[in-house]
Coordinates of C-alpha atoms in Angstrom, one line a residue:
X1 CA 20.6 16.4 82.9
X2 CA 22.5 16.3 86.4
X3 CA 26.3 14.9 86.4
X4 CA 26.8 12.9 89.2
X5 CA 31.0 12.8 89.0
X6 CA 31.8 9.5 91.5
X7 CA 34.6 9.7 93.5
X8 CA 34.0 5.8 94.9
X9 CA 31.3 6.5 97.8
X10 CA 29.0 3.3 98.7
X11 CA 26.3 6.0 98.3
X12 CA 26.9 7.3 94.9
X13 CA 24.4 5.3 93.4
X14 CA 21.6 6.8 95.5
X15 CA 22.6 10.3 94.1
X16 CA 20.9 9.0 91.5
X17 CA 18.3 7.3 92.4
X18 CA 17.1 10.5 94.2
X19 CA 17.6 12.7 90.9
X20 CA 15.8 10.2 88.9
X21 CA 12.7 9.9 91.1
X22 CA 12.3 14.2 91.0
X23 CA 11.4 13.2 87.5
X24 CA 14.8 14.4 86.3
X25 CA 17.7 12.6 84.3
X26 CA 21.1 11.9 85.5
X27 CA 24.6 10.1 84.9
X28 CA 27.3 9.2 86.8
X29 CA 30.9 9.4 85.1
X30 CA 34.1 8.7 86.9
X31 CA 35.3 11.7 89.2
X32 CA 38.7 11.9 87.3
X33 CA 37.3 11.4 83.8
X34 CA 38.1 14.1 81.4
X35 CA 35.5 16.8 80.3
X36 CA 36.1 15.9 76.8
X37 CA 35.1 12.6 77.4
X38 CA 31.6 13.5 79.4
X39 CA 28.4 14.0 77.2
X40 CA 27.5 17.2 75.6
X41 CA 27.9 19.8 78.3
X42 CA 25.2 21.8 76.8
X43 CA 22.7 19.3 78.7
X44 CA 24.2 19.6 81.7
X45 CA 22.3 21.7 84.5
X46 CA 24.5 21.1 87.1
X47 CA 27.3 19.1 88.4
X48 CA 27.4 16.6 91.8
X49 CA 30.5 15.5 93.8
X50 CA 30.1 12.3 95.0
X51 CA 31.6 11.3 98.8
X52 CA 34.3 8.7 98.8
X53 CA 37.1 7.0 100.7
X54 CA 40.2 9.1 100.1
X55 CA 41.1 12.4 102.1
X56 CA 41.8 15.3 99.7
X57 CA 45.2 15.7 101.3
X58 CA 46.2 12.4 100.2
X59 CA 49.2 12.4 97.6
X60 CA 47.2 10.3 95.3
X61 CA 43.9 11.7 96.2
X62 CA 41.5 11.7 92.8
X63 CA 40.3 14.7 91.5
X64 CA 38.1 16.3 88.8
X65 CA 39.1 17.5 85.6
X66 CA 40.4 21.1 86.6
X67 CA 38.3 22.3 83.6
X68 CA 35.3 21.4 85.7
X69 CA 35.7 24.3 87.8
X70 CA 35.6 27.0 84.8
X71 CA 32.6 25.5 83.3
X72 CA 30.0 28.6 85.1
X73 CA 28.2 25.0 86.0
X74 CA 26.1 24.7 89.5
X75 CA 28.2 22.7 91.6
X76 CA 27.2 20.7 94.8
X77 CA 30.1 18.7 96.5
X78 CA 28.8 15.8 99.2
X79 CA 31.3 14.3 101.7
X80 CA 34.4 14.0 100.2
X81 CA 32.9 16.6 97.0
X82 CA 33.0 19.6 99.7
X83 CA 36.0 18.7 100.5
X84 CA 37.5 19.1 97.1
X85 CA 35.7 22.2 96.4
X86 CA 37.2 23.6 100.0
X87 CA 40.9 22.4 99.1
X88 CA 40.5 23.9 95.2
X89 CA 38.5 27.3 96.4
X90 CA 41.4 28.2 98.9
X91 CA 40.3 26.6 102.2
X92 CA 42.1 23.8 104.0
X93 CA 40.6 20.2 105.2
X94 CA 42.9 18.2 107.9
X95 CA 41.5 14.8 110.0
X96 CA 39.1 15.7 112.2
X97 CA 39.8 15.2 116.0
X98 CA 36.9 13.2 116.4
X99 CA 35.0 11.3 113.4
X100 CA 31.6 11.7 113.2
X101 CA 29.7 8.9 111.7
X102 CA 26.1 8.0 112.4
X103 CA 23.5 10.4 113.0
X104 CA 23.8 14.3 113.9
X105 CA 21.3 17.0 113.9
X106 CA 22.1 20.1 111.3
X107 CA 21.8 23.5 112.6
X108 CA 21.2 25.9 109.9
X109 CA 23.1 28.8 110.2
X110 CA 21.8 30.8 107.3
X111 CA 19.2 31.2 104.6
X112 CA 20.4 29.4 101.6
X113 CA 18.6 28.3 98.5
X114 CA 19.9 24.8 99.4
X115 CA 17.4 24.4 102.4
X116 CA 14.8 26.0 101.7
X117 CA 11.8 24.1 103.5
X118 CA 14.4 21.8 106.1
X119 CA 13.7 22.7 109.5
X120 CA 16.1 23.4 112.1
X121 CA 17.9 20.2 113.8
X122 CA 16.8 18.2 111.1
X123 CA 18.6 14.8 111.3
X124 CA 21.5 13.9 109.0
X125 CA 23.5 11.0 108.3
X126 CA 27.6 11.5 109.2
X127 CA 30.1 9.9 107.7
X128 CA 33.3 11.4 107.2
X129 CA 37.1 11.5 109.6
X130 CA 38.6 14.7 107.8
X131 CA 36.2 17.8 108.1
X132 CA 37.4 21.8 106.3
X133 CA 39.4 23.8 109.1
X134 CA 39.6 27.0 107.0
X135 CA 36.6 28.1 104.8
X136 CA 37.4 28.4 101.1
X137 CA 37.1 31.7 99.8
X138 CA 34.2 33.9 99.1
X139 CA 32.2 30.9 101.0
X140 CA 30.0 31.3 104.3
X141 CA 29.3 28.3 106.8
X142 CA 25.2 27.7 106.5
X143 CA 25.4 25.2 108.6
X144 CA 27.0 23.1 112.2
X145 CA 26.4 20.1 113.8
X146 CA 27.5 19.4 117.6
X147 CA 30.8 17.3 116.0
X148 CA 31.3 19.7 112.8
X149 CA 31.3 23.3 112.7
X150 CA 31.2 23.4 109.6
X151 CA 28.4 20.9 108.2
X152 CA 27.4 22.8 104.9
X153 CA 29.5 26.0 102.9
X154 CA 27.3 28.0 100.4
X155 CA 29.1 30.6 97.6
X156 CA 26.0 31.4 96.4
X157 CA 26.8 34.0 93.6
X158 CA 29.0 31.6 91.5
X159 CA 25.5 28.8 92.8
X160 CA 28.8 26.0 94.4
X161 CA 27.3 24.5 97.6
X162 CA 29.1 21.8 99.8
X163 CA 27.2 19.3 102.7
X164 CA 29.4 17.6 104.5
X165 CA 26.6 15.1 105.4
X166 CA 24.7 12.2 102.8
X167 CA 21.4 13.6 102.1
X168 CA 21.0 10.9 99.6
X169 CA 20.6 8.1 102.5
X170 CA 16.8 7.1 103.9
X171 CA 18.8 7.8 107.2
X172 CA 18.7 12.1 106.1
X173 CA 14.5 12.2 106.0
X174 CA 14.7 15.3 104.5
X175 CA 17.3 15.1 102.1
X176 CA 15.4 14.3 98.8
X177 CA 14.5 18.1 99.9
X178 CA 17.8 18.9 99.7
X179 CA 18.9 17.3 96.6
X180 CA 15.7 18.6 95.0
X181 CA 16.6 22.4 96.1
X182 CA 19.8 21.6 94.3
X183 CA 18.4 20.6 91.3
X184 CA 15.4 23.2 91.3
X185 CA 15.9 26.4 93.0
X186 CA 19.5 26.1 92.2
X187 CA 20.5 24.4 88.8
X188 CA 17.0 25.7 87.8
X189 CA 16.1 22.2 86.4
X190 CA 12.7 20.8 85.4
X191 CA 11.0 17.8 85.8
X192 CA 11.3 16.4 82.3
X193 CA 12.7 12.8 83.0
X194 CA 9.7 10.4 82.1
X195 CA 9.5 7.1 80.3
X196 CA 7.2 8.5 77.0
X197 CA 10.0 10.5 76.6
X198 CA 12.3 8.0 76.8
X199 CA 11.2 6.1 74.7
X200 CA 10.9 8.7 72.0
X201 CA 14.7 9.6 72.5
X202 CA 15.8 5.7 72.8
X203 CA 13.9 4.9 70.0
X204 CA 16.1 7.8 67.8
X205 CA 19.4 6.5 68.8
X206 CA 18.3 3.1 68.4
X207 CA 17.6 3.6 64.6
X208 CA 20.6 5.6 64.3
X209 CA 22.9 3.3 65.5
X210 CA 21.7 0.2 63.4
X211 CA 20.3 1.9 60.1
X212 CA 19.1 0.0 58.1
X213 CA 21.2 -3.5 59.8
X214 CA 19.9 -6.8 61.1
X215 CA 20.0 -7.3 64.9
X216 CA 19.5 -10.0 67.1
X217 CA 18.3 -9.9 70.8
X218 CA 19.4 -12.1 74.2
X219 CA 15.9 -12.5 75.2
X220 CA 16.0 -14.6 78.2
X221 CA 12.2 -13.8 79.2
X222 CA 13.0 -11.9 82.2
X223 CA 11.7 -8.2 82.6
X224 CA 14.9 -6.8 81.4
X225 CA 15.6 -8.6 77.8
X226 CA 11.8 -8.0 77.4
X227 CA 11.5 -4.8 77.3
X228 CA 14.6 -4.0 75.9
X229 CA 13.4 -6.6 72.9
X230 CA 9.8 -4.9 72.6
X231 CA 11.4 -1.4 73.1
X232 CA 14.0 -2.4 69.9
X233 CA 11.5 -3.8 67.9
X234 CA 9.1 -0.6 68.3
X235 CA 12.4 0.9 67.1
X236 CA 13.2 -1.0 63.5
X237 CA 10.3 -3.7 63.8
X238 CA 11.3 -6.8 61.3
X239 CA 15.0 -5.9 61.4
X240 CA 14.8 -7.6 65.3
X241 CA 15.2 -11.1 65.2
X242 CA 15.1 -12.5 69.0
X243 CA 16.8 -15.7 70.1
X244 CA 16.3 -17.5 73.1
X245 CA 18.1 -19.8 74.6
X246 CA 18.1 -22.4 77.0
X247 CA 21.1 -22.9 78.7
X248 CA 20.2 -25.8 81.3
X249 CA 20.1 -23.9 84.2
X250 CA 16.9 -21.9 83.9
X251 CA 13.8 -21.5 86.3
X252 CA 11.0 -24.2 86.0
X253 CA 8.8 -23.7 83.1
X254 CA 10.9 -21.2 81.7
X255 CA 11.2 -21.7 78.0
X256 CA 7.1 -22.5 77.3
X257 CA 6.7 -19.7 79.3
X258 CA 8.6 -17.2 76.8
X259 CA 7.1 -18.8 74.0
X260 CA 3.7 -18.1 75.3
X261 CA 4.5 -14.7 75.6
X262 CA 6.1 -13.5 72.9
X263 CA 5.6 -15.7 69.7
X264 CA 2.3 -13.5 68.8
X265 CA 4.9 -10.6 68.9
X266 CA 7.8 -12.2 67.3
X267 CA 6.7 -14.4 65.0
X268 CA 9.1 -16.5 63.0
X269 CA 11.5 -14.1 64.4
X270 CA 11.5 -16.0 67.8
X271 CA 14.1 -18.9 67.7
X272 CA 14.2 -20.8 70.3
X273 CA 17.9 -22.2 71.1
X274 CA 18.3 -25.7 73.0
X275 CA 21.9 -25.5 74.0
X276 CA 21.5 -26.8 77.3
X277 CA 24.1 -29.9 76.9
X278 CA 26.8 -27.2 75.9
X279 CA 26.6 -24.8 78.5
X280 CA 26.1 -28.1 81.2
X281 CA 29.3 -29.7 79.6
X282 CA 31.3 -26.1 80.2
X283 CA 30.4 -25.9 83.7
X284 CA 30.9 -29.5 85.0
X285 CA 33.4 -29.5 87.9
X286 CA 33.6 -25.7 88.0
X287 CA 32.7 -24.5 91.4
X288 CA 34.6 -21.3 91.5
X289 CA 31.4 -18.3 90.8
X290 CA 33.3 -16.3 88.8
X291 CA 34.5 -19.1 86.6
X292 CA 30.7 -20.0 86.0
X293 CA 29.7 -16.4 85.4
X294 CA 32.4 -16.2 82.7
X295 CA 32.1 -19.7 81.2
X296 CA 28.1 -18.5 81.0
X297 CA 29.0 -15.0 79.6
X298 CA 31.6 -16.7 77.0
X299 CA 28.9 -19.2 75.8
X300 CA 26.1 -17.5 75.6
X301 CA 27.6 -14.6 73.0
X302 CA 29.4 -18.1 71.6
X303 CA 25.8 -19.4 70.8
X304 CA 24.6 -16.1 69.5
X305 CA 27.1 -15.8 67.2
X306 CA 26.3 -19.6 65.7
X307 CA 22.8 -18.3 65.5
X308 CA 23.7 -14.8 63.8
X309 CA 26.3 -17.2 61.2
X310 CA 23.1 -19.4 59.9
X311 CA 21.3 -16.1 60.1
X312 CA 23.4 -13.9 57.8
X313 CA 24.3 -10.7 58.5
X314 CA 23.6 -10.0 61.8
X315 CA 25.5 -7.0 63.4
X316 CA 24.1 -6.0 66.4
X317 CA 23.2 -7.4 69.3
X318 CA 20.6 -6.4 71.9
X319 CA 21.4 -7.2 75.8
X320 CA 19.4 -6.1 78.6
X321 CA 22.1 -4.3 80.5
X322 CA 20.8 -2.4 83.6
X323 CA 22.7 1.1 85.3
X324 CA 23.3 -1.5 88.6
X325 CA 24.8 -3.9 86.6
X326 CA 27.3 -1.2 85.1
X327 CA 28.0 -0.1 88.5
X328 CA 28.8 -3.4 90.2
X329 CA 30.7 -4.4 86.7
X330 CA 33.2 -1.7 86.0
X331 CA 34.3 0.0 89.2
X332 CA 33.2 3.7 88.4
X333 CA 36.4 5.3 90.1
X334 CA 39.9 3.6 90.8
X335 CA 39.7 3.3 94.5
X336 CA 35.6 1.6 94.2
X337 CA 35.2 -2.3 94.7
X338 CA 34.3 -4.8 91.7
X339 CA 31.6 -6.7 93.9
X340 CA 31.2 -9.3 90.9
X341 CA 30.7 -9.3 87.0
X342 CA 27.6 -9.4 85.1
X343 CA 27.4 -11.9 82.2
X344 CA 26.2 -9.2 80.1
X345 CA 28.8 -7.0 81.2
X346 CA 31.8 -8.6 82.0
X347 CA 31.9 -11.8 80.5
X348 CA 31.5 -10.7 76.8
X349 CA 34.5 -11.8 74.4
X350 CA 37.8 -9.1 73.6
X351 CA 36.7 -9.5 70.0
X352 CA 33.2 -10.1 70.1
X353 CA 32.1 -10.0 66.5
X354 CA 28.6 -8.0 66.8
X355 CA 28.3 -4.2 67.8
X356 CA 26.0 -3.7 71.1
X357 CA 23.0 -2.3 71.4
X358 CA 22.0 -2.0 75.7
X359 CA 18.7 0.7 75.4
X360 CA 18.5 -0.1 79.1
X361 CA 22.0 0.5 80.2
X362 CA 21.4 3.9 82.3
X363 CA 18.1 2.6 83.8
X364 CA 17.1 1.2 87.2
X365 CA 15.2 -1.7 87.2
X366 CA 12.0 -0.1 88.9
X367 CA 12.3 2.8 85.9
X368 CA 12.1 -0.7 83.5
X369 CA 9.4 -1.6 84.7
X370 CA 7.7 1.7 84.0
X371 CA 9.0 1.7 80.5
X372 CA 7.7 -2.0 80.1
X373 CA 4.2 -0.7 81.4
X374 CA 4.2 2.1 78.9
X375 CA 5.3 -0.4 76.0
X376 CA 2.4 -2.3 76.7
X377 CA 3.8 -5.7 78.7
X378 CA 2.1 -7.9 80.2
X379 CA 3.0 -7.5 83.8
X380 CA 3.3 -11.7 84.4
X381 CA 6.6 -10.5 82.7
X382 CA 6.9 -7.1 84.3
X383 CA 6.4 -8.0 87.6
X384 CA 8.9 -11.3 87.7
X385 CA 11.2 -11.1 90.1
X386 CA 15.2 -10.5 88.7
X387 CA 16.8 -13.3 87.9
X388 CA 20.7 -13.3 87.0
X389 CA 22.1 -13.5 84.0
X390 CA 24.2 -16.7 84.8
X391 CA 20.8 -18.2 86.0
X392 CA 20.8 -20.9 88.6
X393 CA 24.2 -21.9 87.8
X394 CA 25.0 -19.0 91.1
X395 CA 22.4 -20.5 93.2
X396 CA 23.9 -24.1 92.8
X397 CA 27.0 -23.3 95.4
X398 CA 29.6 -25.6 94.6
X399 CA 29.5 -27.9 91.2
X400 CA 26.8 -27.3 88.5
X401 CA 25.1 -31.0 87.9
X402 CA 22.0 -31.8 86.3
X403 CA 20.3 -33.6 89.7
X404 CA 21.1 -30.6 91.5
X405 CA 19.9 -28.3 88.9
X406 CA 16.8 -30.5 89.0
X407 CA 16.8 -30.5 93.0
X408 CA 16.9 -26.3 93.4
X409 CA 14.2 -26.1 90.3
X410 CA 11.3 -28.0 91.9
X411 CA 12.6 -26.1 95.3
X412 CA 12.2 -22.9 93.6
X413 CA 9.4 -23.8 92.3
X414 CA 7.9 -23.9 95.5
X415 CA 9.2 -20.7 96.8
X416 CA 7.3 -18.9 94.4
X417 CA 4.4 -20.6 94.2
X418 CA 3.6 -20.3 97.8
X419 CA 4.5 -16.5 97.8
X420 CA 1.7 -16.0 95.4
X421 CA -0.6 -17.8 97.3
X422 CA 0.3 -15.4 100.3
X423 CA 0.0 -12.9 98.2
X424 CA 2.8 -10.7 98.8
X425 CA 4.9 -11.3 95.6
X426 CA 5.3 -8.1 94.1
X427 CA 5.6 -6.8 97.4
X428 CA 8.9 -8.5 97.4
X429 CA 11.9 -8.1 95.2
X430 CA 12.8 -11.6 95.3
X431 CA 12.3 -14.8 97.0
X432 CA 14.8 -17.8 95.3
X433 CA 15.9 -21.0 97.0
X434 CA 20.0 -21.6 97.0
X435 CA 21.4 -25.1 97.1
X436 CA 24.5 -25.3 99.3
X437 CA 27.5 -27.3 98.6
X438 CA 26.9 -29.4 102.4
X439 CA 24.9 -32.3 103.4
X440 CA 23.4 -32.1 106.6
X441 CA 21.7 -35.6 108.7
X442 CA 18.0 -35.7 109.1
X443 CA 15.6 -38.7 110.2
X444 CA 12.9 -39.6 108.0
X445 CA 10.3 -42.6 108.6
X446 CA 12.5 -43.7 111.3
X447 CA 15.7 -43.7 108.7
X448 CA 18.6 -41.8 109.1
X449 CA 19.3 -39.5 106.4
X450 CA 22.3 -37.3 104.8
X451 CA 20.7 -35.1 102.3
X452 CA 21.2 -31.7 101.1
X453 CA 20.7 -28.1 102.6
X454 CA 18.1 -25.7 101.1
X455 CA 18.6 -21.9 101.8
X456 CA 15.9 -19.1 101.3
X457 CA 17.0 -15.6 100.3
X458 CA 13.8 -13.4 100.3
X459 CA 14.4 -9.7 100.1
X460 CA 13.0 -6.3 99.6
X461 CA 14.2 -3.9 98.3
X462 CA 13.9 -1.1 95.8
X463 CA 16.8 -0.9 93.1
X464 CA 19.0 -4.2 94.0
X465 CA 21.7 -1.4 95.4
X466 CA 20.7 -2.3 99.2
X467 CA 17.9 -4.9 100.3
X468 CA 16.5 -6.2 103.5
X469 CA 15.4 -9.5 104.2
X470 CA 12.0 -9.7 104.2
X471 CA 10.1 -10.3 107.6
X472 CA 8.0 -13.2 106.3
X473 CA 4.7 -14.2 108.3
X474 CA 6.2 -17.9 110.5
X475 CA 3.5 -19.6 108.6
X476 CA 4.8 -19.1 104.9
X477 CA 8.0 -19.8 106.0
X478 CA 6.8 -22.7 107.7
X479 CA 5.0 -24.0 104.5
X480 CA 7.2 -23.6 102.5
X481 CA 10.0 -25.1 104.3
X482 CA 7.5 -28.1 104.8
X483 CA 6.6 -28.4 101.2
X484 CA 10.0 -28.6 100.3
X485 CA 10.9 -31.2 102.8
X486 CA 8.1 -33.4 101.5
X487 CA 7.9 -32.8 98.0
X488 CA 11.5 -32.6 97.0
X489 CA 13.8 -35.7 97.1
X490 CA 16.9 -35.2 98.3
X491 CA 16.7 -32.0 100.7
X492 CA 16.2 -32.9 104.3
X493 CA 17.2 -29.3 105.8
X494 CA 15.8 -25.7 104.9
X495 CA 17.4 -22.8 106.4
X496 CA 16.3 -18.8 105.8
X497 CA 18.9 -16.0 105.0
X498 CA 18.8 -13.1 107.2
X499 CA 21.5 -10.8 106.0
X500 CA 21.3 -7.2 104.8
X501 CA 22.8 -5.5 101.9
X502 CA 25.0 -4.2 102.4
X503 CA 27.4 -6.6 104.1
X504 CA 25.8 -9.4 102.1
X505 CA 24.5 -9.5 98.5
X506 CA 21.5 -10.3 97.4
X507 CA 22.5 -13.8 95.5
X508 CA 24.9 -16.2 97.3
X509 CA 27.8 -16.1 94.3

C-alpha cells in the first residue's frame, strides 16, 4: 500500500482518491502518529506528505514521527510535506513575499522520474504563503513557476521528491500523472487494488475477528448497510442475523422496500424493528442537528442492543461505516475541522456493549458500489442515492414532528420520482427535498396562505468530499416544484439550492 500521513490539508482526501482509482490501495493516518502505531510497514511502498495549514517554522508546527525518515521508504511531500522534508533535510522555508494561490504554469527544470510524460508549462494548482529559500541537501530544484523558484525538489538516489503545488486537485489536469509516476516509476507499485481482491482479504479478517460468534447487522437498506450485510454474510453465512429498523424518519416506502429485497437472502434472520414512536419521542422539541444526530446514534445502538438481549449472545455488530464518514468524524490531524458527526461514528455509546465489525470503513462510496456489483446486488439498491444515517430527522430543519416528517416524505417522494422520469438519476449523486424551519405567504384559489418552504439540494458529485449542484433542465425543476405545490398540503413555496462544496455541505444539518 501507499501511506498518505495527513497533516490537515482540505485536499488530503483526494490523495487518495487518486491512489485508489490507479488501481492501488492506500490509507491515511494522522501526520504525527507514531510508526509503531501505523500498519505493518512491510506493506508499505511508499510514503505521502499531505499539505496543510501550519508553516513548518511554527513553534507548534506538527510533524512526522522522526523514525519516518530512517525507514529507506519513497517519500513524496505535497505543499506543506516538501516543506517538512526541506526543514528536516537541511534547507530553510520562510513566508513567501508574495502568496501564490490559484493557478501557475510549472516549468520543468530537469528530467526526473516524477514527470515523466507532463509537458512543459503544464498548469498547476497554488496554494501555499511560505515557499523553501535554501534547498535541502543533496536535493536539486526540477522545477519553477513565475511566483516560486522553487516549485518541485527531487533527491533522487535516496527516491524523496517534494511539489510544492496540489496535483491531487481536477484543477492540476495532469497530476493523476504525477501521482501515478510516484507510485509507479518511483515506489515501484503495482496495480493490485481491486474489489475480488477485496473481498477475499475482508472476508479473512472478517472470520477472524468474530470466530465462531453471533453478529448482528444495522441494515438500513441503503447501499452501504447492504453490502456490508451481504459482504458479512458471504463471510460466516448463518452467524449474521440482520435487523432493521424503522426509526420514523425514513424515506417513503422504505421498510417494504428492504423486505422485498432481502428476506430471500436473510430469511428468518431479517427482523424487522418498529421503533418509530421511541426514536420520535427522543427527538420532539430538539432542533439543535447535532443533538438529533446523537439522540439518533444513542438510540439506534440502544435498540440493537434490546434486539441482541432477546437474541442471546450477540457480540458483534455490523455498521456500514464509509472512509468519508471517518474523515469528517474524527479530525485526522489536530489543527483539521470536525465538519459534523456520523451516527455510525460519532454517536455510538462510551460503553457500547457489542465489538464492531465496519468491512467498509476504508472505502469510498463509488468503490462500494463496485464491491456491491461484484457481490451480486441488485443495483435498485446499488444505485440509491446516500442517504444519512440520522435519516430525515437532518432534512426537517428545526423540530422533528410527525406532520412534517409526513410533509418532506411525499415531497421527497416527488423529487425522485420525477428524476427517474428524466432519466438522469444515477447521473446524479443526490437529489432530496429539505423542509425549512419558515413559513412563507402564498395565494391559492384566491386565499391567502402561510405555509411552509420546500428546498431542493440536487448535487453531483463523485465521493461526497466536494459536489456541485446539478444544472437541472428549467423544466424538471419546474415540474417538480409544481407537483409539489399541488400535491402536497401544506407547502406553498419551493426554492433550489445552489451552493458548492466546499463552502456548503451537501445536507443542510
Amino acid at each position: 500500500m501507499i501511506l498518505i500521513l495527513d497533516f490537515g490539508s482540505q485536499y488530503t482526501q483526494l490523495i487518495a482518491r487518486r491512489i485508489r482509482e490507479a488501481k492501488v490501495y492506500c490509507e491515511i493516518y494522522p501526520g504525527n502518529k507514531p510508526i509503531g502505531d501505523l500498519p505493518a510497514l512491510s506493506d508499505v511502498k511508499g510514503i505521502i506528505l499531505s499539505g496543510g495549514p501550519s508553516s513548518v517554522y511554527e513553534k507548534n508546527a506538527p510533524w512526522p514521527d522522526e523514525k519516518v525518515w530512517e525507514l529507506g521508504l519513497p517519500i513524496l511531500g505535497i505543499c506543506y510535506g516538501m516543506q517538512l522534508i526541506a526543514e528536516k533535510l537541511g534547507g530553510k522555508v520562510k513566508k513567501s513575499l508574495k502568496r501564490e494561490y490559484g493557478l501557475a504554469d510549472l516549468n520543468i527544470a530537469s528530467n526526473s522520474r516524477l514527470f515523466a510524460g507532463i509537458s512543459n508549462n503544464a498548469p498547476v494548482w497554488m496554494s501555499h504563503g511560505d515557499s523553501l529559500s535554501k534547498m535541502p541537501s543533496g536535493f536539486k530544484c526540477i522545477a519553477h513557476s513565475k511566483n516560486c523558484p522553487i516549485a518541485s525538489i527531487a533527491d533522487a538516489d535516496r527516491n524523496i521528491y517534494g511539489v510544492q503545488f496540489h496535483p491531487e486537485v481536477k484543477h492540476t489536469p495532469l497530476g493523476r500523472k504525477i501521482i501515478e509516476n510516484f507510485i509507479f516509476h518511483v515506489c515501484e507499485e503495482k496495480r493490485t487494488w481491486n474489489m475480488h481482491n477485496f473481498i477475499e482479504e475482508e472476508i479473512r479478517k472478517i472470520r477472524r475477528q468474530v470466530g465462531k460468534e453471533k453478529v448482528l447487522c444495522a441494515l438500513s437498506g441503503g447501499v452501504d448497510s447492504s453490502v456490508a450485510a451481504v459482504l458479512v454474510h458471504k463471510a460466516i453465512g448463518k452467524q449474521l442475523t440482520c435487523i432493521f429498523v424503522d426509526n420514523g424518519v425514513l424515506r417513503f416506502g422504505e421498510k417494504e422496500r428492504v423486505e422485498k429485497v432481502f428476506r430471500p437472502k436473510f430469511g428468518k434472520n431479517l427482523i424487522i424493528a418498529d421503533a418509530s414512536k421511541r426514536f420520535l419521542d427522543k427527538l420532539a422539541g430538539v432542533v439543535d442537528p447535532e443533538r438529533k444526530r446523537k439522540i439518533i446514534g444513542h438510540e439506534f445502538i440502544a435498540v440493537f442492543d434490546d434486539n441482541a438481549k432477546r437474541l442471546k449472545d450477540m457480540d458483534f455488530l455490523v455498521q456500514g461505516t464509509l472512509y468519508p464518514d471517518v474523515i469528517e468524524s474524527v479530525s485526522v490531524k489536530g489543527p483539521s475541522a470536525v465538519i459534523k458527526s456520523h451516527h455510525n461514528v460519532g454517536g455510538l455509546p462510551d460503553k457500547m456493549r457489542m465489538k464492531l465489525v465496519e468491512p467498509l470503513r476504508f472505502l469510498f462510496k463509488d468503490e462500494v458500489r463496485l464491491l456491491g456489483k461484484e457481490l451480486g446486488i441488485p443495483s435498485e439498491i446499488l444505485t440509491r442515492h446516500p442517504f444519512p444515517g440520522p435519516g430525515m430527522a437532518i432534512r426537517v430543519l428545526g423540530e422533528v414532528t410527525f406532520e412534517r416528517l409526513e410533509i418532506l416524505r411525499r415531497a421527497d417522494w416527488i423529487v425522485e420520482e420525477e428524476i427517474r422520469a428524466a432519466g438522469i438519476y444515477e447521473k446524479l449523486w443526490q437529489a432530496f427535498a429539505v423542509i425549512l424551519p419558515v413559513k412563507t405567504v402564498g395565494v391559492m384559489g384566491d386565499s391567502r396562505t402561510y405555509e411552509n418552504v420546500i428546498a431542493l439540494r440536487i448535487v453531483e458529485s463523485g465521493d461526497a468530499m466536494t459536489a456541485d449542484w446539478a444544472k437541472l433542465p428549467y423544466e424538471v425543476l419546474g415540474k417538480i416544484s409544481n407537483r409539489i405545490i399541488n400535491e402536497v398540503r401544506g407547502v406553498n413555496r419551493v426554492v433550489y439550492d445552489i451552493s458548492q462544496k466546499p463552502p456548503a455541505t451537501i445536507e443542510w444539518e
